[in-house]
C-alpha positions as a printed Julia matrix, in Angstrom:
720×3 Matrix{Float64}:
  74.17  -18.94   17.24
  72.74  -22.45   17.19
  68.93  -22.65   17.71
  67.74  -24.22   20.94
  65.83  -27.5    21.04
  62.28  -26.83   19.78
  63.22  -23.42   18.33
  62.47  -22.86   14.66
  65.3   -21.54   12.44
  65.29  -17.82   11.6
  67.11  -16.21    8.66
  70.37  -14.51    9.72
  70.51  -10.74    9.56
  72.88   -8.75    7.38
  75.97   -6.9     8.7
  75.55   -3.62    6.78
  75.16   -1.51    9.91
  78.17   -1.11   12.21
  77.36   -2.58   15.61
  78.27    0.65   17.45
  75.71    2.78   15.55
  72.79    3.92   17.71
  69.15    3.4    16.81
  68.69    7.15   16.43
  71.39    7.36   13.76
  69.94    4.44   11.86
  66.42    5.94   11.89
  67.72    9.3    10.56
  69.39    7.55    7.64
  66.33    5.41    6.98
  64.01    8.46    6.94
  65.8     9.79    3.83
  65.15    6.63    1.82
  61.38    7.26    1.09
  62.43   10.23   -1.08
  63.41    7.67   -3.69
  59.76    6.7    -4.03
  58.92   10.17   -5.36
  60.91    9.51   -8.53
  58.58    6.83  -10.0
  55.51    8.75   -8.84
  56.61   11.9   -10.67
  57.55    9.81  -13.68
  54.09    8.23  -13.77
  52.45   11.65  -13.59
  54.61   12.89  -16.44
  53.79    9.79  -18.49
  50.07   10.2   -17.9
  50.22   13.84  -18.91
  52.19   12.92  -22.02
  49.7    10.24  -23.0
  46.8    12.64  -22.58
  48.59   15.24  -24.71
  49.39   12.6   -27.35
  45.73   11.58  -27.52
  44.69   15.23  -27.85
  47.13   15.65  -30.74
  45.59   12.69  -32.59
  42.07   14.02  -32.0
  43.16   17.49  -33.09
  44.63   16.06  -36.3
  41.52   14.09  -37.2
  39.38   17.16  -36.41
  41.44   19.26  -38.83
  41.21   16.43  -41.4
  37.42   16.51  -41.06
  37.27   20.29  -41.51
  39.49   20.06  -44.59
  37.42   17.22  -46.07
  34.14   19.07  -45.45
  35.62   22.18  -47.06
  36.7    20.18  -50.1
  33.22   18.63  -50.33
  31.69   22.12  -50.12
  34.08   23.37  -52.8
  32.96   20.57  -55.11
  29.31   21.57  -54.6
  30.06   25.26  -55.15
  32.12   24.55  -58.26
  29.21   22.58  -59.74
  26.82   25.35  -58.81
  29.03   28.07  -60.33
  29.55   26.05  -63.5
  25.8    25.54  -63.95
  25.14   29.19  -63.15
  27.73   30.31  -65.7
  26.08   28.22  -68.39
  22.56   29.36  -67.46
  23.65   33.03  -67.72
  25.94   32.62  -70.75
  25.41   34.33  -74.11
  25.67   30.93  -75.72
  22.54   29.75  -73.91
  20.67   32.98  -74.72
  21.53   32.66  -78.42
  20.54   29.01  -78.34
  17.18   29.88  -76.79
  16.58   32.62  -79.34
  17.33   30.29  -82.2
  14.93   27.63  -80.88
  12.12   29.83  -79.82
  12.93   29.77  -76.13
  13.3    25.99  -75.92
  16.07   23.48  -75.23
  16.36   19.87  -76.3
  17.69   16.82  -74.51
  20.97   16.83  -76.42
  21.79   20.32  -75.12
  21.26   19.1   -71.56
  23.27   15.94  -72.23
  26.29   17.9   -73.41
  26.29   20.09  -70.31
  25.63   17.16  -67.92
  28.6    15.26  -69.31
  30.79   18.37  -69.19
  29.86   19.17  -65.58
  29.85   15.53  -64.38
  26.15   15.43  -63.43
  24.32   12.12  -63.24
  21.26   13.93  -64.56
  20.24   17.42  -65.72
  16.66   18.55  -66.31
  14.74   21.74  -67.09
  11.7    22.29  -64.86
   9.04   24.85  -65.86
   7.58   27.21  -63.22
   4.43   25.06  -63.26
   6.41   21.95  -62.18
   6.6    20.3   -65.61
   9.89   18.58  -66.51
  10.2    19.9   -70.07
  13.58   18.44  -71.03
  15.9    16.04  -69.22
  19.0    13.97  -69.47
  18.81   10.98  -69.4
  15.98   11.57  -71.91
  12.39   11.2   -70.62
   9.04   12.3   -71.96
   7.78   15.52  -70.33
   6.15   14.77  -66.97
   4.83   16.63  -63.94
   6.7    16.61  -60.65
   4.92   15.42  -57.54
   3.39   18.18  -55.48
   5.81   17.59  -52.61
   8.81   17.75  -54.95
   7.44   20.97  -56.47
   7.18   22.51  -53.02
  10.75   21.56  -52.16
  12.09   22.96  -55.45
  10.22   26.25  -55.07
  11.3    26.47  -51.44
  15.0    26.32  -52.33
  17.0    29.19  -53.66
  19.59   28.85  -56.38
  22.66   26.98  -55.17
  23.7    23.44  -54.24
  22.2    21.09  -51.64
  22.7    17.57  -50.39
  19.36   15.75  -50.61
  18.05   12.22  -50.08
  15.89   10.99  -52.98
  13.59    8.01  -52.72
  13.67    5.19  -55.24
  10.48    6.55  -56.84
  12.05    9.98  -57.3
  15.13    8.38  -58.85
  12.95    6.3   -61.16
  11.18    9.5   -62.26
  14.57   10.94  -63.18
  15.88    7.81  -64.87
  15.77    4.03  -64.27
  19.5     4.01  -65.02
  20.19    6.51  -62.23
  17.94    4.51  -59.89
  19.79    1.27  -60.62
  23.17    2.98  -60.03
  21.97    4.05  -56.59
  21.03    0.51  -55.43
  23.51   -0.84  -52.9
  23.41   -4.25  -51.14
  23.7    -3.95  -47.33
  26.43   -6.16  -45.86
  26.19   -7.37  -42.22
  28.8    -5.48  -40.18
  30.31   -6.08  -36.75
  29.15   -3.72  -33.97
  26.35   -2.31  -36.17
  22.75   -2.19  -34.94
  20.37   -4.85  -36.37
  18.59   -3.84  -39.59
  15.8    -5.64  -41.46
  16.9    -4.12  -44.81
  19.06   -6.11  -47.19
  19.45   -3.38  -49.85
  19.5     0.41  -49.95
  17.69    1.82  -53.03
  17.59    5.49  -52.07
  20.06    8.0   -53.47
  22.25   10.62  -51.79
  22.52   13.45  -54.32
  24.3    16.81  -54.5
  21.54   18.82  -56.2
  22.35   22.11  -57.99
  19.48   24.49  -58.79
  19.69   27.54  -61.11
  16.91   29.65  -62.68
  16.9    30.17  -66.49
  15.68   33.45  -68.09
  15.05   34.37  -71.73
  14.4    37.97  -72.67
  13.54   38.75  -69.08
  11.04   35.91  -68.81
  11.72   32.95  -66.51
  11.7    29.71  -68.44
  12.12   27.58  -65.31
  14.89   25.91  -63.29
  17.91   23.92  -64.33
  18.35   21.06  -61.83
  21.58   19.07  -61.97
  22.34   16.12  -59.73
  25.66   14.6   -58.67
  24.92   11.05  -57.39
  27.07   10.25  -54.35
  26.12    6.54  -54.27
  29.12    4.68  -55.65
  30.96    7.97  -56.46
  34.42    6.59  -55.76
  36.18    9.3   -57.73
  34.91   12.0   -55.36
  35.99   10.23  -52.13
  39.36    9.27  -53.69
  39.96   12.9   -54.63
  39.13   14.12  -51.12
  41.16   11.33  -49.47
  44.24   12.02  -51.66
  44.05   15.7   -50.8
  43.86   15.11  -47.01
  46.11   12.08  -46.67
  48.82   12.76  -49.18
  52.04   10.7   -48.85
  54.1    11.14  -45.66
  51.22   12.75  -43.71
  50.71    9.64  -41.55
  52.95    7.17  -39.75
  54.27    4.27  -41.78
  51.65    1.53  -41.8
  48.72    3.84  -41.1
  46.02    4.35  -43.74
  43.83    7.41  -44.22
  40.21    6.81  -45.24
  37.22    8.9   -46.31
  33.57    7.83  -46.47
  30.19    9.29  -47.4
  27.25    7.6   -45.61
  23.61    7.44  -46.61
  22.26    7.42  -43.07
  24.45    4.6   -41.6
  25.34    2.78  -44.88
  28.62    3.4   -46.71
  27.72    4.44  -50.28
  31.11    5.92  -51.24
  34.28    5.0   -49.35
  38.0     4.34  -49.5
  37.77    1.83  -46.63
  38.71   -1.68  -47.73
  37.38   -5.07  -46.66
  38.54   -8.57  -47.59
  41.76   -7.34  -49.13
  41.14   -4.97  -52.04
  37.33   -4.77  -52.04
  35.83   -1.48  -50.98
  33.52   -1.66  -47.99
  30.47   -0.4   -49.89
  27.24   -1.43  -48.21
  28.79   -1.93  -44.78
  27.29   -0.02  -41.86
  28.65    2.21  -39.12
  28.91    0.95  -35.53
  25.84    1.42  -33.37
  27.53    3.73  -30.86
  28.6     6.15  -33.62
  25.17    5.96  -35.25
  23.42    6.95  -32.03
  25.82    9.85  -31.43
  25.94   11.36  -34.95
  22.57   10.45  -36.51
  20.64   10.12  -33.26
  21.87   13.21  -31.39
  23.45   15.22  -34.2
  26.9    15.3   -32.52
  30.33   15.32  -34.15
  32.27   12.16  -33.25
  35.95   12.78  -32.48
  37.6     9.7   -30.98
  38.57    6.13  -31.8
  35.91    3.99  -33.52
  35.59    0.49  -34.96
  35.48    0.8   -38.78
  34.44   -2.43  -40.61
  37.24   -4.65  -39.27
  39.74   -2.47  -37.36
  40.07    0.49  -34.99
  40.59    3.97  -36.45
  41.1     7.45  -35.06
  37.88    8.73  -36.59
  35.82   11.87  -37.12
  32.16   11.72  -38.14
  29.91   14.69  -38.92
  26.22   14.59  -39.91
  25.1    15.45  -43.46
  22.01   17.67  -43.35
  19.23   18.09  -45.87
  17.99   21.61  -46.77
  15.24   21.09  -44.19
  17.81   20.27  -41.47
  17.18   16.5   -41.32
  20.19   14.21  -40.72
  20.33   12.14  -43.93
  23.88   10.83  -43.78
  27.39   11.26  -42.43
  30.78   12.43  -43.6
  33.77   10.54  -42.23
  37.56   10.78  -42.26
  40.01    8.78  -40.18
  43.27    6.92  -40.09
  44.31    3.48  -38.82
  45.08    3.5   -35.09
  47.34    0.43  -34.94
  50.71    2.12  -35.83
  50.12    4.87  -33.27
  49.03    2.32  -30.66
  52.18    0.27  -31.36
  54.36    3.31  -30.73
  52.5     4.03  -27.48
  52.92    0.38  -26.43
  56.65    0.44  -27.16
  57.11    3.67  -25.24
  55.06    2.29  -22.35
  57.19   -0.87  -22.21
  60.4     1.14  -22.18
  59.0     3.47  -19.55
  57.84    0.6   -17.34
  61.19   -1.12  -17.65
  62.99    2.04  -16.62
  60.68    2.75  -13.7
  60.7    -0.92  -12.67
  64.48   -1.01  -12.67
  64.58    2.15  -10.58
  62.02    0.77   -8.13
  63.83   -2.59   -7.82
  67.1    -0.81   -7.17
  65.45    1.48   -4.63
  63.71   -1.47   -2.94
  67.0    -3.34   -2.65
  68.59   -0.3    -1.07
  65.68    0.16    1.35
  65.7    -3.5     2.38
  69.45   -3.45    2.81
  69.55   -0.23    4.8
  66.58   -0.93    7.04
  67.42   -4.55    7.88
  69.71   -3.45   10.69
  66.88   -1.49   12.35
  63.97   -3.82   11.92
  65.76   -7.13   12.39
  65.61   -7.09   16.23
  61.95   -6.06   16.19
  61.06   -8.7    13.64
  63.04  -11.25   15.66
  61.12  -10.51   18.86
  57.79  -10.44   17.0
  58.63  -13.8    15.45
  59.46  -15.28   18.88
  56.17  -13.95   20.3
  54.21  -15.57   17.46
  55.98  -18.88   18.18
  55.07  -18.55   21.85
  51.43  -17.94   20.92
  51.44  -21.1    18.79
  52.8   -23.13   21.73
  56.57  -23.19   21.07
  57.57  -22.33   24.65
  61.27  -23.05   23.98
  61.63  -20.24   21.41
  64.01  -17.4    22.48
  65.44  -14.27   20.85
  69.04  -15.28   21.6
  72.23  -13.27   21.06
  71.77  -10.45   18.53
  75.57   -9.82   18.32
  75.17   -6.1    18.9
  75.49   -3.59   21.75
  72.5    -1.26   21.85
  69.06   -0.81   23.41
  67.58   -3.66   21.34
  70.16   -6.13   22.67
  69.29   -5.2    26.3
  65.58   -5.51   25.53
  66.09   -8.94   23.96
  67.98  -10.23   27.03
  65.23   -9.04   29.41
  62.61  -10.55   27.09
  64.33  -13.99   27.16
  64.57  -13.89   30.97
  60.87  -13.12   31.25
  60.04  -15.99   28.9
  62.06  -18.41   31.05
  60.04  -17.43   34.12
  56.76  -17.72   32.28
  57.7   -21.09   30.88
  58.23  -22.51   34.37
  54.87  -21.18   35.61
  53.12  -22.37   32.49
  54.41  -25.91   32.78
  53.13  -26.15   36.35
  49.69  -24.74   35.52
  49.27  -26.86   32.43
  49.73  -30.03   34.4
  47.04  -29.05   36.9
  44.64  -27.81   34.2
  44.9   -30.97   32.18
  43.91  -33.11   35.14
  40.94  -30.89   36.01
  39.76  -30.57   32.4
  39.8   -34.32   31.91
  37.61  -34.9    34.98
  35.15  -32.17   34.04
  34.97  -33.35   30.43
  34.24  -36.95   31.42
  31.58  -36.0    33.97
  29.88  -33.55   31.56
  29.69  -36.12   28.79
  28.15  -38.71   31.12
  25.56  -36.28   32.43
  24.58  -35.03   28.96
  24.1   -38.54   27.6
  22.07  -39.65   30.62
  19.97  -36.48   30.6
  19.12  -36.83   26.92
  18.06  -40.47   27.28
  16.05  -39.72   30.41
  14.25  -36.84   28.71
  13.26  -38.98   25.73
  12.1   -41.9    27.88
  10.08  -39.71   30.25
   8.31  -38.01   27.36
   7.3   -41.32   25.83
   6.12  -42.82   29.13
   4.15  -39.69   30.02
   2.42  -39.85   26.67
   1.56  -43.5    27.24
   0.21  -42.82   30.74
  -1.91  -39.93   29.44
  -3.38  -42.1    26.71
  -4.12  -44.87   29.21
  -5.91  -42.49   31.6
  -7.79  -40.85   28.76
  -8.71  -44.29   27.43
 -10.29  -45.32   30.72
 -12.26  -42.08   30.89
 -13.3   -42.36   27.24
 -14.39  -45.98   27.66
 -16.74  -44.95   30.47
 -18.12  -42.04   28.47
 -18.55  -44.25   25.41
 -20.44  -46.85   27.44
 -22.77  -44.22   28.92
 -23.28  -42.66   25.45
 -23.82  -45.87   23.5
 -26.78  -47.09   25.58
 -28.92  -43.91   25.16
 -27.86  -43.7    21.52
 -28.99  -47.29   20.88
 -32.39  -46.54   22.48
 -32.71  -43.36   20.38
 -31.85  -45.23   17.19
 -34.42  -47.92   17.97
 -37.21  -45.42   18.61
 -36.27  -43.5    15.5
 -36.72  -46.7    13.51
 -40.21  -47.18   15.05
 -41.17  -43.59   14.33
 -39.94  -43.93   10.74
 -42.23  -46.99   10.27
 -45.32  -45.23   11.65
 -44.9   -41.88    9.89
 -46.05  -41.22    6.34
 -45.63  -37.46    6.18
 -42.56  -36.59    3.98
 -41.67  -33.55    6.08
 -41.73  -35.58    9.28
 -39.63  -38.3     7.66
 -37.11  -35.65    6.63
 -36.85  -34.48   10.25
 -36.39  -38.07   11.45
 -33.65  -38.55    8.85
 -31.81  -35.48   10.14
 -32.05  -36.81   13.71
 -30.75  -40.16   12.52
 -27.71  -38.5    10.88
 -26.83  -36.63   14.07
 -27.11  -39.8    16.18
 -24.73  -41.58   13.77
 -22.38  -38.6    13.98
 -22.3   -38.89   17.77
 -21.49  -42.62   17.52
 -18.61  -41.85   15.09
 -17.17  -39.28   17.51
 -17.26  -41.82   20.37
 -15.67  -44.44   18.07
 -12.81  -42.09   17.1
 -12.16  -41.24   20.75
 -11.85  -44.93   21.59
  -9.63  -45.5    18.57
  -7.31  -42.63   19.59
  -7.06  -43.49   23.29
  -6.99  -47.32   23.02
  -5.15  -47.97   19.74
  -4.11  -51.55   20.54
  -7.73  -52.7    20.85
  -8.58  -51.28   17.42
  -5.4   -52.29   15.64
  -6.13  -53.9    12.29
  -4.31  -56.72   10.6
  -1.11  -55.48    8.89
  -0.06  -56.7     5.49
   2.4   -55.86    2.72
   0.65  -53.1     0.74
   1.51  -50.84   -2.18
   0.88  -47.25   -1.1
   0.3   -46.1    -4.71
  -2.66  -48.49   -5.09
  -4.14  -47.54   -1.69
  -3.95  -43.82   -2.61
  -5.78  -44.43   -5.89
  -8.48  -46.42   -4.06
  -8.85  -43.64   -1.46
  -9.43  -41.02   -4.17
 -12.61  -42.86   -5.2
 -14.1   -42.17   -1.74
 -13.55  -38.38   -1.98
 -13.95  -37.89   -5.74
 -17.27  -36.09   -5.24
 -15.74  -33.54   -2.83
 -12.75  -32.97   -5.13
 -15.07  -32.29   -8.07
 -17.16  -29.89   -5.97
 -13.98  -27.94   -5.13
 -13.09  -27.94   -8.88
  -9.61  -29.14   -7.94
  -7.08  -30.7   -10.27
  -5.16  -33.8    -9.11
  -1.45  -34.24   -9.86
   0.38  -37.51   -9.2
   4.03  -38.49   -8.94
   4.16  -42.11   -7.81
   7.9   -42.82   -7.54
   7.76  -45.23   -4.58
   8.6   -48.85   -5.46
   8.75  -50.46   -1.99
   5.85  -51.94   -0.02
   5.07  -51.17    3.63
   3.66  -53.19    6.54
   0.42  -51.41    7.38
  -3.33  -51.88    7.63
  -4.98  -51.24    4.3
  -8.18  -49.83    5.83
  -6.27  -47.6     8.26
  -4.06  -46.16    5.51
  -7.22  -45.47    3.47
  -8.68  -43.72    6.5
  -5.55  -41.54    6.84
  -5.5   -40.64    3.12
  -9.25  -39.86    3.07
  -8.81  -37.5     6.04
  -5.9   -35.68    4.35
  -7.66  -35.4     0.96
 -10.88  -34.07    2.56
  -8.86  -31.46    4.47
  -7.04  -30.5     1.24
 -10.33  -30.02   -0.67
 -11.77  -27.92    2.19
  -8.67  -25.69    2.03
  -9.37  -25.03   -1.67
 -12.94  -23.86   -1.13
 -13.67  -20.14   -1.32
 -12.41  -17.32   -3.53
  -8.65  -17.23   -4.03
  -8.46  -15.63   -7.5
  -5.5   -13.4    -6.62
  -3.71  -16.35   -5.05
  -4.19  -18.68   -8.05
  -3.19  -15.83  -10.39
   0.09  -15.42   -8.49
   0.71  -19.18   -8.7
  -0.32  -19.25  -12.39
  -2.54  -22.32  -11.84
  -6.0   -23.23  -10.55
  -6.93  -25.21   -7.43
  -4.56  -28.18   -7.32
  -3.9   -31.16   -5.04
  -0.52  -32.86   -5.57
   0.2   -36.38   -4.29
   3.79  -37.69   -4.4
   5.37  -40.9    -3.16
   9.06  -41.77   -2.92
  11.4   -44.35   -1.41
  13.52  -42.92    1.46
  15.73  -44.08    4.32
  15.24  -43.09    7.95
  17.94  -41.8    10.29
  18.42  -45.34   11.64
  19.08  -46.62    8.11
  15.78  -48.5     7.75
  13.89  -48.25    4.41
  10.64  -46.32    4.35
   8.09  -44.76    1.96
   7.34  -41.04    1.98
   3.88  -39.68    1.0
   3.36  -35.94    0.34
  -0.17  -34.49    0.08
   0.08  -30.83   -0.99
  -2.46  -28.17   -1.97
  -2.16  -24.6    -3.2
  -5.05  -23.25   -1.16
  -5.03  -20.94    1.82
  -1.92  -21.22    4.02
  -2.18  -22.4     7.64
  -1.11  -19.63   10.06
   1.88  -20.49   12.25
  -0.16  -20.27   15.47
  -2.74  -22.77   14.1
  -0.07  -25.05   12.64
   1.03  -25.91   16.19
  -2.53  -26.93   17.2
  -3.89  -28.93   14.26
  -2.84  -32.29   15.78
  -4.47  -31.51   19.17
  -7.64  -33.36   20.15
 -10.91  -31.55   19.29
  -9.14  -28.57   17.7
 -10.74  -27.54   14.37
 -10.93  -24.34   12.35
 -13.81  -25.55   10.17
 -17.4   -24.4    10.4
 -19.72  -26.05   12.91
 -20.89  -29.45   11.67
 -17.99  -29.91    9.19
 -15.24  -31.05   11.56
 -14.8   -32.74   14.93
 -11.1   -32.06   15.51
 -10.35  -35.8    15.55
  -9.31  -36.52   11.94
  -5.66  -35.36   12.12
  -4.96  -36.63   15.7
  -6.37  -40.06   14.81
  -4.43  -40.12   11.53
  -1.15  -39.31   13.3
  -1.91  -41.98   15.95
  -2.54  -44.59   13.24
   0.78  -43.78   11.54
   2.82  -43.64   14.77
   1.31  -46.95   15.94
   3.59  -48.76   13.45
   6.69  -46.6    13.94
   5.93  -43.94   11.3
   5.08  -40.27   11.64
   2.87  -37.52   10.19
   3.54  -33.76   10.25
   2.61  -30.62    8.31
   4.37  -27.55    6.87
   2.8   -24.35    5.57
   3.13  -22.27    3.49
   4.95  -24.17    0.73
   4.25  -22.42   -2.61
   5.97  -20.69   -4.34
   9.61  -20.5    -3.25
   9.44  -16.69   -2.82
   6.98  -14.46   -0.98
   4.01  -14.35   -0.9
   3.52  -18.08   -0.23
   0.4   -20.24   -0.09
  -0.74  -23.82    0.47
   0.16  -26.58    2.9
   1.96  -29.95    2.7
   1.26  -33.02    4.89
   4.11  -35.54    4.95
   3.69  -39.19    5.96
   6.64  -41.54    6.54
   5.77  -45.27    6.73
   8.33  -47.91    7.67
   8.66  -50.79    5.24
   8.99  -53.03    8.31
   6.49  -51.86   10.93
   7.4   -51.37   14.6
   4.3   -52.01   16.76
   3.62  -49.49   19.5
   3.88  -52.21   22.15
   7.5   -52.88   21.19
   8.27  -49.16   21.24
   6.81  -48.74   24.74
   8.61  -51.84   26.01
  11.91  -50.6    24.66
  11.32  -47.15   26.19
  10.6   -48.65   29.65
  13.82  -50.68   29.5
  15.8   -47.57   28.6
  14.27  -45.64   31.52
  15.19  -48.37   34.05
  18.75  -48.48   32.7
  19.14  -44.69   32.95
  17.83  -44.59   36.52
  20.31  -47.32   37.49
  23.23  -45.43   35.88
  22.28  -42.17   37.59
  21.95  -43.82   41.01
  25.36  -45.46   40.61
  26.97  -42.23   39.41
  25.57  -40.15   42.32
């Protein structure tokens, strides 16, 4: 079937299903297909179970290797103990003692130490005196702690940790053999030590008697530090040829705490990894918690299936570890190969099953997908899209024909309604846009004119009040001058001075009212000024107040442009803002300054900016870290006569007059609080001034506003 004009192409359906098959028959056949999905699911479960069993087998093997290695290590200790016991109880030793008056010499001990493989052998009297020893030393007394440990132990063999001093007492040669340099190792915990000078020793203790009297103890020591023959013997016993997969390597290690002092592990080719350290996670488990580690672990430079067990001193302290393990890589390679084969088999089965499902179900779902596709095209605006001839005779074909007929009817109604809606929408849209633009301009113009009218009315009222106030004030000032001339009493002169200050204060209030309400009459001469210089000059006027508040000043003068403004009026604005900032820093705010990590501070910043109309301007920020201004007060601070200061410290005219001075030339002044820090709790306030580089006098602004208002009224009258 050829697609209609405007209809998007749709992939043709397959012809697997006979056209006379009913939907019911097709659904019954399709319902059997999901059984094929169970095959890969069961296979995955079997694979997971097999992998878990395989891992358990490896762990079980390394556990048995550890038990065998520990047993071999125990056998070595017992054999040394039995050999020393046999010699201590032999007739040869009794005859030797009888011949020498119950004494032995160093050569006798040397012969036995070399025969039994001891690093040292010494005879200790019951009083703790080392009578004879090999390597030879002059008789010496054992430390009291060592005596206690020797007397505490029974005859037998023990694994002990000897300090460097104890090794030096035995023999400097033995002590030097025990020293091992510590090599930095990956995954090990940080250690400040660069060498290990302690010794891990298998110590054998046997009493010696002569004619029923105890001569003392024979103490033999097998030094484990650097004892490669012992670990090689144990490793060869456990990991004999053909016990591991090809490519895997069995290893055995004896640790002094976490340092390898005897090992078959290699590093850098053929070098043994003596002095390397165990990984931190194993150290915490075995030495920290006394657990047996049975799982994979990182050993020097590769991953091994490893088993670690703690070595305990006679007192139960964890002084080292015993380790066996084999290289994991060959086993992991086999698992990877099996996994790849398994995934390929399952993937092939799933692809084959998916192809069968898609093929078998296409005949059922094609009509539904076709109608759903046509509905989506209709929703996107393709009103010409239709299902068309499905080339089949069943319920879906009848439904498709009815669906196309319904779409034809809807298309006719839609075309008619769309034409009417477009006309109506265009009229409404045009009228709404005109009204919104006119309303916005009218609102702005009315606000500006109302403000001007209010200022004019207030100016007339203020001028009358000022006139009535100035005359009495002038008379009062004149009489105060006469009184000051006639009085000589200091107290009376002080009172007159206070009256004089209050009269001047009243005149300043009247002057500020006139300046606020009649700005054009008090406008100063504008000139090109550098705001950075004016700010520095203004600071001189309030330096005393800043010092009294113990405030620190911070400057960031980045502005480079000049502005058209009155120098004296800008100084007046800056002085007002700086005085308000110092007043905000007065009082006790220790907790506040501690949170901010700084003392009372006033920051002044300037920068070059551009206004929304693209004109250049200069921005001035005056910021303090004092008490924040509450939100309800922040809305009132620019109102006439509003002040939160104590009586006599503020008139409520400073900020309104300052804003009026800035707005007179097209600029603006506003405040935000709190501002510091960026997260709660916040403190401080910031006053921002924006001054145009090219001033716009207030008369021009009002004239422009009046013209806009007349134009808007004319447009509205014509539109109505």
